[in-house]
């Protein structure tokens, strides 16, 4: 799933189904790999809002064991997606550190995106690992969200995509919905988080 940044001009897709192209997910996965997050002991990669599995397909190129789930999995999938409500889930095994990597549903007034952040942070605080979410460029501009983003103790990095995102399942036309988006990263491991903050706290992918 994804976030729709042009709701005023285009009708919203059912179940917030906006599928993320590899050009938007692969650079950030590479960033995570370069910073040692995919090498954390027993890390379980998980795409919890997988839709049709486009981000999951990219994750599974790095780790074939990566899990993909969605509350409303697409009927036609490019990579297998299981049905699961992430906001009521404790993750794949309930034991190992989690690598949560997704483009979450947005929802009215951002309530779903904020819920994904809160639940994801609860999970990595309890189990270790990292949370990586693709959000609209301006998502962190509200001061009321700073406690979950830049002011949160686990917040590590803000990486903006250098090109605008156009969702795969929408018409690929000149005036189709597209917009600037940013990956936000939270890391439970103190040493890795400090290193990222020191060298890669902000950037463009």
PDB file of N, CA, C and O in Angstrom, residues 10 13 18 165-178:
ATOM      1  N   UNK A  10      -7.816  13.345  -7.565  1.00  0.00           N
ATOM      2  CA  UNK A  10      -8.081  11.989  -7.998  1.00  0.00           C
ATOM      3  C   UNK A  10      -8.802  11.220  -6.896  1.00  0.00           C
ATOM      4  O   UNK A  10      -8.513  11.421  -5.709  1.00  0.00           O
ATOM      5  N   UNK A  13      -7.873   5.188  -4.041  1.00  0.00           N
ATOM      6  CA  UNK A  13      -7.974   3.780  -4.376  1.00  0.00           C
ATOM      7  C   UNK A  13      -8.522   3.020  -3.169  1.00  0.00           C
ATOM      8  O   UNK A  13      -8.233   3.351  -2.017  1.00  0.00           O
ATOM      9  N   UNK A  18      -1.867   1.705  -3.391  1.00  0.00           N
ATOM     10  CA  UNK A  18      -0.981   2.404  -4.311  1.00  0.00           C
ATOM     11  C   UNK A  18       0.359   1.677  -4.265  1.00  0.00           C
ATOM     12  O   UNK A  18       1.029   1.664  -3.227  1.00  0.00           O
ATOM     13  N   UNK A 165       7.650   9.920  -7.046  1.00  0.00           N
ATOM     14  CA  UNK A 165       7.126   8.555  -7.131  1.00  0.00           C
ATOM     15  C   UNK A 165       5.809   8.555  -7.904  1.00  0.00           C
ATOM     16  O   UNK A 165       4.912   9.352  -7.631  1.00  0.00           O
ATOM     17  N   UNK A 166       5.696   7.639  -8.851  1.00  0.00           N
ATOM     18  CA  UNK A 166       4.427   7.389  -9.547  1.00  0.00           C
ATOM     19  C   UNK A 166       4.041   5.949  -9.269  1.00  0.00           C
ATOM     20  O   UNK A 166       4.780   5.022  -9.561  1.00  0.00           O
ATOM     21  N   UNK A 167       2.878   5.743  -8.679  1.00  0.00           N
ATOM     22  CA  UNK A 167       2.451   4.416  -8.256  1.00  0.00           C
ATOM     23  C   UNK A 167       2.230   3.498  -9.455  1.00  0.00           C
ATOM     24  O   UNK A 167       1.640   3.875 -10.463  1.00  0.00           O
ATOM     25  N   UNK A 168       2.673   2.260  -9.322  1.00  0.00           N
ATOM     26  CA  UNK A 168       2.665   1.293 -10.423  1.00  0.00           C
ATOM     27  C   UNK A 168       1.272   1.009 -10.944  1.00  0.00           C
ATOM     28  O   UNK A 168       1.065   0.856 -12.149  1.00  0.00           O
ATOM     29  N   UNK A 169       0.283   0.920 -10.064  1.00  0.00           N
ATOM     30  CA  UNK A 169      -1.050   0.467 -10.464  1.00  0.00           C
ATOM     31  C   UNK A 169      -1.957   1.594 -10.948  1.00  0.00           C
ATOM     32  O   UNK A 169      -3.138   1.369 -11.181  1.00  0.00           O
ATOM     33  N   UNK A 170      -1.407   2.788 -11.118  1.00  0.00           N
ATOM     34  CA  UNK A 170      -2.173   3.881 -11.696  1.00  0.00           C
ATOM     35  C   UNK A 170      -1.730   4.120 -13.131  1.00  0.00           C
ATOM     36  O   UNK A 170      -0.644   3.705 -13.531  1.00  0.00           O
ATOM     37  N   UNK A 171      -2.561   4.784 -13.906  1.00  0.00           N
ATOM     38  CA  UNK A 171      -2.247   5.053 -15.306  1.00  0.00           C
ATOM     39  C   UNK A 171      -0.908   5.783 -15.413  1.00  0.00           C
ATOM     40  O   UNK A 171      -0.681   6.787 -14.730  1.00  0.00           O
ATOM     41  N   UNK A 172      -0.030   5.255 -16.238  1.00  0.00           N
ATOM     42  CA  UNK A 172       1.297   5.851 -16.411  1.00  0.00           C
ATOM     43  C   UNK A 172       1.232   6.951 -17.476  1.00  0.00           C
ATOM     44  O   UNK A 172       1.766   6.837 -18.572  1.00  0.00           O
ATOM     45  N   UNK A 173       0.559   8.028 -17.107  1.00  0.00           N
ATOM     46  CA  UNK A 173       0.378   9.151 -18.016  1.00  0.00           C
ATOM     47  C   UNK A 173       1.047  10.396 -17.445  1.00  0.00           C
ATOM     48  O   UNK A 173       1.400  10.455 -16.260  1.00  0.00           O
ATOM     49  N   UNK A 174       1.159  11.395 -18.263  1.00  0.00           N
ATOM     50  CA  UNK A 174       1.856  12.620 -17.884  1.00  0.00           C
ATOM     51  C   UNK A 174       1.269  13.241 -16.631  1.00  0.00           C
ATOM     52  O   UNK A 174       2.007  13.737 -15.771  1.00  0.00           O
ATOM     53  N   UNK A 175      -0.045  13.230 -16.500  1.00  0.00           N
ATOM     54  CA  UNK A 175      -0.682  13.895 -15.373  1.00  0.00           C
ATOM     55  C   UNK A 175      -1.199  12.923 -14.305  1.00  0.00           C
ATOM     56  O   UNK A 175      -2.041  13.291 -13.486  1.00  0.00           O
ATOM     57  N   UNK A 176      -0.697  11.691 -14.307  1.00  0.00           N
ATOM     58  CA  UNK A 176      -1.077  10.733 -13.281  1.00  0.00           C
ATOM     59  C   UNK A 176      -0.509  11.174 -11.931  1.00  0.00           C
ATOM     60  O   UNK A 176       0.503  11.884 -11.878  1.00  0.00           O
ATOM     61  N   UNK A 177      -1.143  10.764 -10.803  1.00  0.00           N
ATOM     62  CA  UNK A 177      -0.659  11.176  -9.478  1.00  0.00           C
ATOM     63  C   UNK A 177       0.788  10.769  -9.237  1.00  0.00           C
ATOM     64  O   UNK A 177       1.191   9.634  -9.489  1.00  0.00           O
ATOM     65  N   UNK A 178       1.584  11.696  -8.767  1.00  0.00           N
ATOM     66  CA  UNK A 178       2.967  11.434  -8.391  1.00  0.00           C
ATOM     67  C   UNK A 178       3.394  12.541  -7.429  1.00  0.00           C
ATOM     68  O   UNK A 178       2.785  13.614  -7.393  1.00  0.00           O
TER      69      UNK A 178
END
